[in-house]
CSV table of C-alpha atoms and ligand atoms in Angstrom, one decimal:
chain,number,residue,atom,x,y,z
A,25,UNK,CA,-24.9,-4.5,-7.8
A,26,UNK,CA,-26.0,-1.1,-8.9
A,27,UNK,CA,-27.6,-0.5,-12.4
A,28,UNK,CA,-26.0,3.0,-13.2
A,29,UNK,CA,-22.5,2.8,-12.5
A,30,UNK,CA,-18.8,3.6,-14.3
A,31,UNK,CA,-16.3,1.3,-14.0
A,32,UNK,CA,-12.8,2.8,-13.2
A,33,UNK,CA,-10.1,0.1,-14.9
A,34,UNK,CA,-7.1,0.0,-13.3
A,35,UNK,CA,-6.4,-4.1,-12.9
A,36,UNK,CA,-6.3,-5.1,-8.5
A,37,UNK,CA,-7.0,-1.3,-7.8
A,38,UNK,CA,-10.6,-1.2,-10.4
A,39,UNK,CA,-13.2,0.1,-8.7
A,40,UNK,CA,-16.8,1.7,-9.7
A,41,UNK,CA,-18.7,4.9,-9.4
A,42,UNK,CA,-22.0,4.8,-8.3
A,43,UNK,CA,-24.3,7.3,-9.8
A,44,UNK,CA,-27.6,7.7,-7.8
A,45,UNK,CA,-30.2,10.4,-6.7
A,46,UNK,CA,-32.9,10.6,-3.5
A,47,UNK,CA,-31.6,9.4,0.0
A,48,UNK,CA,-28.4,7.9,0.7
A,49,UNK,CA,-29.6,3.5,0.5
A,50,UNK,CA,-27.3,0.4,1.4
A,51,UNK,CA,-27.7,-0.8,-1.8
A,52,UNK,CA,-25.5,1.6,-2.9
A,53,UNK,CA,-22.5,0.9,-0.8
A,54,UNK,CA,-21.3,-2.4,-2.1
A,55,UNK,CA,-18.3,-4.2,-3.2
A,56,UNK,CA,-16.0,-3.5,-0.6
A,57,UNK,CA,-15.3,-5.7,2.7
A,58,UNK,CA,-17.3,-5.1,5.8
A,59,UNK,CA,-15.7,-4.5,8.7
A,60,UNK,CA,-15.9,-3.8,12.9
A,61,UNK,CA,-15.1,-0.1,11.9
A,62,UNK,CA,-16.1,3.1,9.4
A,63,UNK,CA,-14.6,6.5,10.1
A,64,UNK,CA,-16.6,9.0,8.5
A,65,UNK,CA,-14.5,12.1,7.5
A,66,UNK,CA,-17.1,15.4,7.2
A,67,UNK,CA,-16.7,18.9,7.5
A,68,UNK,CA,-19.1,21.6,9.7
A,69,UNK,CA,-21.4,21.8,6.4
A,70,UNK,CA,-21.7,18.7,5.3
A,71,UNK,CA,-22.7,17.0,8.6
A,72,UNK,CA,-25.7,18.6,9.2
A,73,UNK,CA,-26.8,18.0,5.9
A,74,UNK,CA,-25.8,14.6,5.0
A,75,UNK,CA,-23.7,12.6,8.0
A,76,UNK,CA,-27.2,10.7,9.8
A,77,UNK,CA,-28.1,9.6,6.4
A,78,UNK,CA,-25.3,8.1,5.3
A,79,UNK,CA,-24.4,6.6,8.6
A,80,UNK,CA,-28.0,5.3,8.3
A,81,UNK,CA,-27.1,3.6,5.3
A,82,UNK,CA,-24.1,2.0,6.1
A,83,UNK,CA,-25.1,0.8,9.5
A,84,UNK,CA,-25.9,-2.9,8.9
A,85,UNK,CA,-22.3,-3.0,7.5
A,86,UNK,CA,-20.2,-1.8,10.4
A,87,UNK,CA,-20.5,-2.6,14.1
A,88,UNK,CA,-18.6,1.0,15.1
A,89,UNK,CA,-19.6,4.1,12.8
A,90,UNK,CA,-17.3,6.9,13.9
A,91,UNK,CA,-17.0,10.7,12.5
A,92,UNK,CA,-14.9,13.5,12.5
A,93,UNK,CA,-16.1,17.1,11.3
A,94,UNK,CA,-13.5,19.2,10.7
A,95,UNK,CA,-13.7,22.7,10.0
A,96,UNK,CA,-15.3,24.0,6.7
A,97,UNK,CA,-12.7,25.4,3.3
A,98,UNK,CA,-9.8,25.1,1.3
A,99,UNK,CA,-7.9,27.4,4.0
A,100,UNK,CA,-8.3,24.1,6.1
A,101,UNK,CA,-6.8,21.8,3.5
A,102,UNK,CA,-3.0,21.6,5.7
A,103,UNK,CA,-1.3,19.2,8.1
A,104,UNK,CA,-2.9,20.3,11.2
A,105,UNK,CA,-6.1,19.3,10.3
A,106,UNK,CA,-5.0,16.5,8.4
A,107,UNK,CA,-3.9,15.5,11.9
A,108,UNK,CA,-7.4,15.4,13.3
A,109,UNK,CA,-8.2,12.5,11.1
A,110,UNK,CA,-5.4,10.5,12.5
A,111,UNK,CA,-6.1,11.4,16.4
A,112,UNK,CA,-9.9,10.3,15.3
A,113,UNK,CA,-8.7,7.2,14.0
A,114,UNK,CA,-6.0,6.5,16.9
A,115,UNK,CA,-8.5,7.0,19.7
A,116,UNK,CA,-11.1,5.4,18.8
A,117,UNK,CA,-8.8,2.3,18.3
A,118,UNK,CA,-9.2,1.7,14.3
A,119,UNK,CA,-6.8,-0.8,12.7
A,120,UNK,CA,-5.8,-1.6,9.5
A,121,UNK,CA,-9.5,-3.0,8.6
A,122,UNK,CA,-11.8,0.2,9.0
A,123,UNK,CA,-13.1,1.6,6.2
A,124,UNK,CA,-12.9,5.5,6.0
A,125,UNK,CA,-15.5,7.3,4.2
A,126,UNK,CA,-15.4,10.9,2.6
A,127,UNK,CA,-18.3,12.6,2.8
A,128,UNK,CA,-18.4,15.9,1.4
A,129,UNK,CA,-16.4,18.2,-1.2
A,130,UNK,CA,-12.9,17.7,-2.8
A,131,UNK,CA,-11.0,19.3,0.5
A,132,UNK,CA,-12.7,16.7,2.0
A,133,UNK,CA,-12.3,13.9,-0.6
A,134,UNK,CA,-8.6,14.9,-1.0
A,135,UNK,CA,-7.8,14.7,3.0
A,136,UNK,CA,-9.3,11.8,3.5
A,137,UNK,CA,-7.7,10.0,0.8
A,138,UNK,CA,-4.5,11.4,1.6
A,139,UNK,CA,-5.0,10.4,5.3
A,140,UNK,CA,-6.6,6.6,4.2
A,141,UNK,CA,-3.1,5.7,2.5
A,142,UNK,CA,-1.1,6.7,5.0
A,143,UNK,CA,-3.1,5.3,8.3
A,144,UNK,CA,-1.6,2.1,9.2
A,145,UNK,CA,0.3,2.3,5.8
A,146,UNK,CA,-3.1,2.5,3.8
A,147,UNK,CA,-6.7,1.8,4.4
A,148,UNK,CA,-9.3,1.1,2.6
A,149,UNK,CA,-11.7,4.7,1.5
A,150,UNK,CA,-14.8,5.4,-0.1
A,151,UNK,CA,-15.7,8.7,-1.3
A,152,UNK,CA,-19.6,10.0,-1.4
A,153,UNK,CA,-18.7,13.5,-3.2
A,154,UNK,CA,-21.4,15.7,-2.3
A,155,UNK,CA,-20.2,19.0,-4.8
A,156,UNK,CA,-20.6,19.1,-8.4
A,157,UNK,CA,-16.4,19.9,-8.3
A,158,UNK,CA,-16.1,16.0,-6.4
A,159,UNK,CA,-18.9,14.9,-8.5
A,160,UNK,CA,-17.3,15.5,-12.1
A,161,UNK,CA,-13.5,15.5,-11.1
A,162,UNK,CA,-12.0,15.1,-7.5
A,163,UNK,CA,-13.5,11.8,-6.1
A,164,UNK,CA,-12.6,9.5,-9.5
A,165,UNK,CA,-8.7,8.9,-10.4
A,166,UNK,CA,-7.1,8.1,-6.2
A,167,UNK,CA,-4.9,12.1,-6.6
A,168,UNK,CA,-5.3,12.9,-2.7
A,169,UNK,CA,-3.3,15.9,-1.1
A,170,UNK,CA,-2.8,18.8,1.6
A,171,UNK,CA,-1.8,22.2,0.1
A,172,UNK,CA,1.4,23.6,1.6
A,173,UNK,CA,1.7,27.7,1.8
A,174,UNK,CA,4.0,27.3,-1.4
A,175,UNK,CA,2.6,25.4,-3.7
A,176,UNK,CA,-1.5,23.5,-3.9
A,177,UNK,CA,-1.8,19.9,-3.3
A,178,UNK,CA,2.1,19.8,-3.1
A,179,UNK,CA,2.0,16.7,-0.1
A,180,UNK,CA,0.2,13.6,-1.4
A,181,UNK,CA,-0.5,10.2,-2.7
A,182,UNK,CA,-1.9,8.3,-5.3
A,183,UNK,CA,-4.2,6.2,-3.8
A,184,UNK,CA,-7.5,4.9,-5.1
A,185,UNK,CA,-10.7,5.0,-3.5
A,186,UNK,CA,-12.4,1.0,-3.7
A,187,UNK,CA,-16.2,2.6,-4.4
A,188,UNK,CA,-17.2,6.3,-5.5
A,189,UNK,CA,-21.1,7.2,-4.7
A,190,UNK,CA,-22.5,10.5,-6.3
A,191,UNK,CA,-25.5,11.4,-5.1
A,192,UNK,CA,-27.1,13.7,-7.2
A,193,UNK,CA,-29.4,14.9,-4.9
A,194,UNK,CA,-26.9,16.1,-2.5
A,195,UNK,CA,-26.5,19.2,-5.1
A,196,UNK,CA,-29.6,20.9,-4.3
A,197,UNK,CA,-28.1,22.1,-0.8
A,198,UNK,CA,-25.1,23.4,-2.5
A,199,UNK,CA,-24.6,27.0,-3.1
A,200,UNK,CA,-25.1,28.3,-6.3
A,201,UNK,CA,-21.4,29.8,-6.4
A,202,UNK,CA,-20.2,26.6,-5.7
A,203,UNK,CA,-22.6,24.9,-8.2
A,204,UNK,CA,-20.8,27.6,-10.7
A,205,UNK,CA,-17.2,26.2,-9.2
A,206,UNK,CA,-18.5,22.8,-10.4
A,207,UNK,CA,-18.9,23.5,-14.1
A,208,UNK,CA,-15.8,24.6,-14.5
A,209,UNK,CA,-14.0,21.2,-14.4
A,210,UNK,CA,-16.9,20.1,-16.3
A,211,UNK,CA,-16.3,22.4,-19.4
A,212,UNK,CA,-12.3,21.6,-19.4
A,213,UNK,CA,-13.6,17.8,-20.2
A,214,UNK,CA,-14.7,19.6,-24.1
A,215,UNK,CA,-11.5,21.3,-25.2
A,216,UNK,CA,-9.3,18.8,-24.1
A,217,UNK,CA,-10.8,15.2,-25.4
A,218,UNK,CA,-14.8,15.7,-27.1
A,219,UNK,CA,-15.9,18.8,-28.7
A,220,UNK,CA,-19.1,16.8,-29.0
A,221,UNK,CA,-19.5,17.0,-25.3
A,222,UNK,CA,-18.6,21.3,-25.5
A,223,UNK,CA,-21.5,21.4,-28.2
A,224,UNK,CA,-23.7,19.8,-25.4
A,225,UNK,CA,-22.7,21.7,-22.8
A,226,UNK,CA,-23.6,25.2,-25.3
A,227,UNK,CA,-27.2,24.0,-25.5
A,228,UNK,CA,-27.6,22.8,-21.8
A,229,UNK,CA,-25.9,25.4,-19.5
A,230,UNK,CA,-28.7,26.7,-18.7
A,231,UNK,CA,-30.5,23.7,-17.5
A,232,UNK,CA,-27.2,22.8,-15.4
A,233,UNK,CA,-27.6,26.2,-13.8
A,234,UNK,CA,-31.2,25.4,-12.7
A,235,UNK,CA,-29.8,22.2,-11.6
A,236,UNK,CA,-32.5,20.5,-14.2
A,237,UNK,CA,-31.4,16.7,-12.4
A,238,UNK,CA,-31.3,15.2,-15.7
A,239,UNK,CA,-28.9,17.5,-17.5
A,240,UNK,CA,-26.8,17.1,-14.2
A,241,UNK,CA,-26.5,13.0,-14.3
A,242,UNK,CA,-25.4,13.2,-17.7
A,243,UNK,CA,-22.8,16.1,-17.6
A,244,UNK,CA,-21.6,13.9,-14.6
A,245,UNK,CA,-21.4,10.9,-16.0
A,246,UNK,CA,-19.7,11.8,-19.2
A,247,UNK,CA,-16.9,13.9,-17.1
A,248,UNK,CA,-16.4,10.7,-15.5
A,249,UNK,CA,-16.7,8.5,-18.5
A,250,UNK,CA,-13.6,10.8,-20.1
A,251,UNK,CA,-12.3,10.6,-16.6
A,252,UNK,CA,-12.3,7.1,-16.1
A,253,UNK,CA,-10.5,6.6,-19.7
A,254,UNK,CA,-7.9,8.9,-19.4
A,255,UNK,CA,-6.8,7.6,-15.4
A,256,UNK,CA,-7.0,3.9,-17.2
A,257,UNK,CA,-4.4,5.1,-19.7
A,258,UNK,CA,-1.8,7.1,-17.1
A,259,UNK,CA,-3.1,6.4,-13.6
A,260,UNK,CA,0.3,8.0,-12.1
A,261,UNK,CA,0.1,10.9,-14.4
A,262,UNK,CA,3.7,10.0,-16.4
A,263,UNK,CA,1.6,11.8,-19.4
A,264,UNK,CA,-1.6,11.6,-20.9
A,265,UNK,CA,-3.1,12.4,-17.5
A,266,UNK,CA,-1.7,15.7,-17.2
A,267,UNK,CA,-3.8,17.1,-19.6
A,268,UNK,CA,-6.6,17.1,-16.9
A,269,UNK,CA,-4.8,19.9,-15.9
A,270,UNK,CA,-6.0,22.4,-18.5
A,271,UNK,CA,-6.7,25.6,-16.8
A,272,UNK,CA,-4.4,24.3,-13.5
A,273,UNK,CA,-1.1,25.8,-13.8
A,274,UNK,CA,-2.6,29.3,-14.2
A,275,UNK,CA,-5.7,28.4,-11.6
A,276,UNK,CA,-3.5,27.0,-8.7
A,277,UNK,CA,-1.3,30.2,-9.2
A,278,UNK,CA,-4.7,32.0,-8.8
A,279,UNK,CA,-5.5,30.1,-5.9
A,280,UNK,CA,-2.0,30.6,-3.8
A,281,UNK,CA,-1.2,33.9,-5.0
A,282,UNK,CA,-4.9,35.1,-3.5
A,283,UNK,CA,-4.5,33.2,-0.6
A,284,UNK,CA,-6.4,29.8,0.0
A,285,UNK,CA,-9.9,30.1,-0.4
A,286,UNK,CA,-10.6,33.6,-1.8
A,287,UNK,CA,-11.1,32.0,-5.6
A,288,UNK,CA,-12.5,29.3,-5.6
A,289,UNK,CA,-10.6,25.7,-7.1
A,290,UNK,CA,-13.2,25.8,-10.0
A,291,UNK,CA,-13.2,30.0,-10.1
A,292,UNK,CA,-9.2,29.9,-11.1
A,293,UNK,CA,-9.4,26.8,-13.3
A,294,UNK,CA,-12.0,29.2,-15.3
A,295,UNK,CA,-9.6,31.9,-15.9
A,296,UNK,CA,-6.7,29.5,-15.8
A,297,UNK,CA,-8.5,27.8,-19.1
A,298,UNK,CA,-9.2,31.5,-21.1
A,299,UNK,CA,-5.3,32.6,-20.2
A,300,UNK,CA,-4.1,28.7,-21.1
A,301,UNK,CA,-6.5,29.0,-24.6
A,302,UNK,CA,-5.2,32.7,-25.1
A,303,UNK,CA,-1.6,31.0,-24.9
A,304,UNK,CA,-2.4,28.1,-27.1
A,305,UNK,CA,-3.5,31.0,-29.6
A,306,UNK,CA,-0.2,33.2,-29.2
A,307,UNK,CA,1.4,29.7,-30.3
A,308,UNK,CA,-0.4,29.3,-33.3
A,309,UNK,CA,-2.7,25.9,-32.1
A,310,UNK,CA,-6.0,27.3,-32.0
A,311,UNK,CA,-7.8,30.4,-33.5
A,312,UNK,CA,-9.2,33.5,-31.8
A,313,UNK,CA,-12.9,32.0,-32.6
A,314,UNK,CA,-11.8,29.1,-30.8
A,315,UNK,CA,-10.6,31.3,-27.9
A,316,UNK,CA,-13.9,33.6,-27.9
A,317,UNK,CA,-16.1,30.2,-27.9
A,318,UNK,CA,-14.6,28.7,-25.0
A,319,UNK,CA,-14.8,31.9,-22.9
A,320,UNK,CA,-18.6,32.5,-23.9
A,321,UNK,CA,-19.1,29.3,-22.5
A,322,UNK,CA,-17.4,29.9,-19.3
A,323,UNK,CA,-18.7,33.3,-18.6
A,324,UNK,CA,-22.5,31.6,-19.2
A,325,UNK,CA,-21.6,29.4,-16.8
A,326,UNK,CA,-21.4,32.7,-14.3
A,327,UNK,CA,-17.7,32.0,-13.8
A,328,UNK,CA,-14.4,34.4,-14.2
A,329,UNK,CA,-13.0,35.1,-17.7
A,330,UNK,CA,-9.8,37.5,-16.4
A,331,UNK,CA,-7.6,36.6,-13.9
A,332,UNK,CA,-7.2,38.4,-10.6
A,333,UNK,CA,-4.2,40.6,-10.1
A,334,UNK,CA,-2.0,38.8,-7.5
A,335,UNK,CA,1.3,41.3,-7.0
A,336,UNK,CA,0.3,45.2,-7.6
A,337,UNK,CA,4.0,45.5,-8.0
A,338,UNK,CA,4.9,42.7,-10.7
A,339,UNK,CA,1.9,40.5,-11.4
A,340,UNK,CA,3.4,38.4,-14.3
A,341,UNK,CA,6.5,37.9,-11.9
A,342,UNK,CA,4.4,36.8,-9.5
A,343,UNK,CA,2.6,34.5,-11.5
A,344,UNK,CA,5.1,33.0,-13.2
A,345,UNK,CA,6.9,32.6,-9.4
A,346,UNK,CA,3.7,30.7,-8.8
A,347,UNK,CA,3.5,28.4,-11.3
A,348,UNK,CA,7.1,27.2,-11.5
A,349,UNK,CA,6.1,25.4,-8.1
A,350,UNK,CA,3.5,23.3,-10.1
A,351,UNK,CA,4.1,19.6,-10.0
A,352,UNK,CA,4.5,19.8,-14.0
A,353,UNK,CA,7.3,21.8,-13.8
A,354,UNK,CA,10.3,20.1,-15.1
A,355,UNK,CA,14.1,21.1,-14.4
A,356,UNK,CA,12.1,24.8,-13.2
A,357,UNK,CA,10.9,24.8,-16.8
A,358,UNK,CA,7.1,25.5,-16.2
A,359,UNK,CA,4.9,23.0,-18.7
A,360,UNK,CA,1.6,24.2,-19.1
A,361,UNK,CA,-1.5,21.8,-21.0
A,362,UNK,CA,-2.3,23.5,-24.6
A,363,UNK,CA,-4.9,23.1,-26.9
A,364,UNK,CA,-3.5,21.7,-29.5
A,365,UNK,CA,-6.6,21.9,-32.2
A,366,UNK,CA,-10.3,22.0,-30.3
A,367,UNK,CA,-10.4,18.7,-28.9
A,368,UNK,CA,-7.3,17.8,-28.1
A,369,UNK,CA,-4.6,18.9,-25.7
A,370,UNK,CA,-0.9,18.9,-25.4
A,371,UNK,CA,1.8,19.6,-22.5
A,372,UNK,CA,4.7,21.5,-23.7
A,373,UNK,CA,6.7,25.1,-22.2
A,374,UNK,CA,6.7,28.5,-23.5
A,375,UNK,CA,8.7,31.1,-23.8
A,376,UNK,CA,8.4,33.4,-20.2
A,377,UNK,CA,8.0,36.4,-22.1
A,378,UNK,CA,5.1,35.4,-24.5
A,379,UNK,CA,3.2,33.9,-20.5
A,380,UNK,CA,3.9,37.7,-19.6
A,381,UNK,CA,2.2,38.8,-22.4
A,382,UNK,CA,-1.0,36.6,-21.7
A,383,UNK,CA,-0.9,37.3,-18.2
A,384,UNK,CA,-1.1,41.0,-18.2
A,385,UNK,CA,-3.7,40.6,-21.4
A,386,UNK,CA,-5.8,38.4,-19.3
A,387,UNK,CA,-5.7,39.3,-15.7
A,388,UNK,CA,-8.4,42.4,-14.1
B,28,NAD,P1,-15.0,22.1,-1.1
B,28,NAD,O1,-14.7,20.7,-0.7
B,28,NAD,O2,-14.4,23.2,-0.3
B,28,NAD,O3,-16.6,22.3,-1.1
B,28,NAD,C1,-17.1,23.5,-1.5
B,28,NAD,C2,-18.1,24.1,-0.4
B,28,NAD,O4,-19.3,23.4,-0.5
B,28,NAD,C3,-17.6,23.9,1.0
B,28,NAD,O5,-18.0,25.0,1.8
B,28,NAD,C4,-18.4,22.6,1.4
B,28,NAD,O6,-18.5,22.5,2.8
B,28,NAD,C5,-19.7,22.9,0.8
B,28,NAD,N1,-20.5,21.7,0.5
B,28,NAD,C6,-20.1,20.5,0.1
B,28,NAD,N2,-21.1,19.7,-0.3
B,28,NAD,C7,-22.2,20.5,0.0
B,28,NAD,C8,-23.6,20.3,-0.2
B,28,NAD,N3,-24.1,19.1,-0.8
B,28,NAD,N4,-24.5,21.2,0.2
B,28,NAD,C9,-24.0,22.4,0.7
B,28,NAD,N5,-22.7,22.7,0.8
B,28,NAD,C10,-21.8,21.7,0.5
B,28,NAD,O7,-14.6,22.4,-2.6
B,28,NAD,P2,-14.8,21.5,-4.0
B,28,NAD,O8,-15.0,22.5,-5.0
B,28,NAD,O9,-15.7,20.4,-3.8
B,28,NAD,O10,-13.3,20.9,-4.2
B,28,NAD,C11,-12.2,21.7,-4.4
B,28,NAD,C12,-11.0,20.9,-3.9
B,28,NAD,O11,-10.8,19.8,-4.7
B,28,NAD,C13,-9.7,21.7,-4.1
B,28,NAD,O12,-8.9,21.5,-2.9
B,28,NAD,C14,-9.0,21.0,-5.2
B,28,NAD,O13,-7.6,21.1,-5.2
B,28,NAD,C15,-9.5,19.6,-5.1
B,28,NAD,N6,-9.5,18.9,-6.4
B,28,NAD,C16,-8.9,17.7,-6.4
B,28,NAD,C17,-8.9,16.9,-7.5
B,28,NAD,C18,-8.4,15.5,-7.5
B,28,NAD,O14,-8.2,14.9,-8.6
B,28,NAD,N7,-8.1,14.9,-6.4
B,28,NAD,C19,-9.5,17.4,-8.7
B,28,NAD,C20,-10.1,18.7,-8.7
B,28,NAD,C21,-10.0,19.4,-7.5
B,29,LIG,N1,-7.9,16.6,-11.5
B,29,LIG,C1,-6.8,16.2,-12.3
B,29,LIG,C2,-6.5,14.8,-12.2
B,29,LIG,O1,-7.2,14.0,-11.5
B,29,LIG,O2,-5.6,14.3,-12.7
């Protein structure tokens, strides 16, 4: 057993994060069933970083420790290279018992969860998040998905992982725009469920920039903490969930509209979360001070406050073309999460028009 860990509590499918700094350790790795196999799913990055330690550490548990490294970025998050994981799997002979392990950011969390429930009709998966994004967000709550050209994460599963390790330490390799990327799913955590949380954040942004280690475990563990409540209330997302979505609707048009990769996930959730706030304003449920106070805090956090332009010829259109394929939408009705009161968010429509207005205010 590990001393600083989260539990995630959702009955036969519970499972805990492991929070942890230094070198990977088999201590950490517990509470799931050995077996003859591990598959561990990495990217071009990531392996020459982090794949010898961690196989290191799990080799008393498995008698075959195999890897695939797929190719690096959100461009690769699709079917083909989803693929790879299953002709990894296939010829090196796995069944139904091997344990595949994640190891790297959400693309890679996301793929390999998404490939662990369907291999063999669902495998077991652990995911050893190795961005602040994965860290704070992607590895806790079993969302796992491929983008398709129309829409983000528009093929998956929910499918939970049965151990989550974060290893701190794995942060001081990342980039510093990708460190930046991070903090945005951190900050949505304040406006939507614990103001008390944004009030920390104001007075520690800076030592989360410098990547001060203890300033990082805890903005990590609290995003979890609010994220393990929240996936213990609606782990299927039929409503409280959604409202870890602040920022998304706007963001994932951001990312699709520029084509995948060129904004970052945590880059679009920024803007996505000033032109969700500005709309939350235009409806009356939060003040311009509240609006001005969230996007300080994002822009200190070195991330984007406008959005990008994504049709020279009718970016609104565009936008709101983009965001009727979100997985919110309802009857082609696009539901966006409001902030209904700092602290607390809601999921309701709006009126096309009034989005147009946000959009042109708030995009470069
Ligand atoms: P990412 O996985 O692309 O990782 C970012 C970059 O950092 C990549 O180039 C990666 O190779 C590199 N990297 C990873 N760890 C590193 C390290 N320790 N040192 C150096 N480089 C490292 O991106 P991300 O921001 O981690 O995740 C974004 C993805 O997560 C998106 O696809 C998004 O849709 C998904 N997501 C999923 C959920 C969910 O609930 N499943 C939630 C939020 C985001
Ligand atoms: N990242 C949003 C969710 O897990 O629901």
């Amino acid at each position: 057993m590990h001393k600083n860990k989260l539990n995630i509590p959702l009955g036969d499918r519970s499972y805990d994060v492991v929070f942890t700094d230094g070198c990977f350790s088999g201590a950490d790795f517990y509470g799931f069933l050995s077996s003859d196999a591990a598959l561990i799913v990495t990217n071009d990055v990531v392996e020459p970083l982090y794949l010898n330690d961690l196989k290191a550490s799990i080799s008393g548990k498995f008698k075959n420790i195999y890897s695939v490294i797929l190719k690096d970025g959100e461009f690769y998050k699709n079917w083909e290279n989803l693929n790879l994981i299953f002709d990894a799997l296939l010829s090196s002979g796995c069944d139904r018992r091997t344990v595949l392990f994640a190891l790297g950011g959400g693309v890679i969390g996301d793929m390999t969860g998404f490939a662990a429930a369907c291999y063999m009709r669902g495998v077991p998966f652990v995911q050893v998040p190795t961005t602040l994004l994965a860290q704070v967000d992607s590895s806790v709550g079993g969302k796992t998905a491929i983008n398709h050209p129309r829409g983000k994460n528009m093929i998956g599963a929910f499918y939970q992982p049965q151990l989550v390790v974060c290893n701190v330490s794995t942060l001081d390799t990342l980039p510093a725009r990708e460190l930046r990327a991070g903090l945005a799913e951190v900050i949505k955590y304040g406006p939507i469920s614990d103001m008390e949380f944004m009030v920390w954040l104001e007075a520690n942004m800076e030592a989360l920039l410098m990547r001060d280690r203890t300033a990082l475990l805890h903005a990590i563990r609290r995003s979890c903490e609010i994220k393990a409540h929240v996936v213990g209330v609606d782990e299927r997302e039929s409503g409280l969930r959604a409202i870890l979505n602040f920022g998304h609707t706007f963001g994932h048009a951001i990312e699709a509209g520029m084509g995948y990769g060129v904004w970052l996930h945590g880059e679009g959730v920024a803007a996505g979360m000033v032109m969700a706030a500005e709309l939350s304003r235009r409806l009356g449920m939060v003040d311009e001070a509240f609006v001005q106070r969230l996007k300080s805090l994002i822009e200190r956090a070195g991330l984007p406050v406008r959005g990008p332009v994504v049709d020279a010829s009718d970016n609104a259109g565009r936008y709101l073309e983009l965001m009727r394929i979100d997985k919110k939408s309802e009857a082609g009705e696009i539901r966006f999460v409001l902030i209904d009161g700092p602290g607390k968010a809601v999921v309701r429509g709006a009126p096309d028009a009034l989005v147009r207005e946000v959009i042109d205010a708030c995009c470069a």
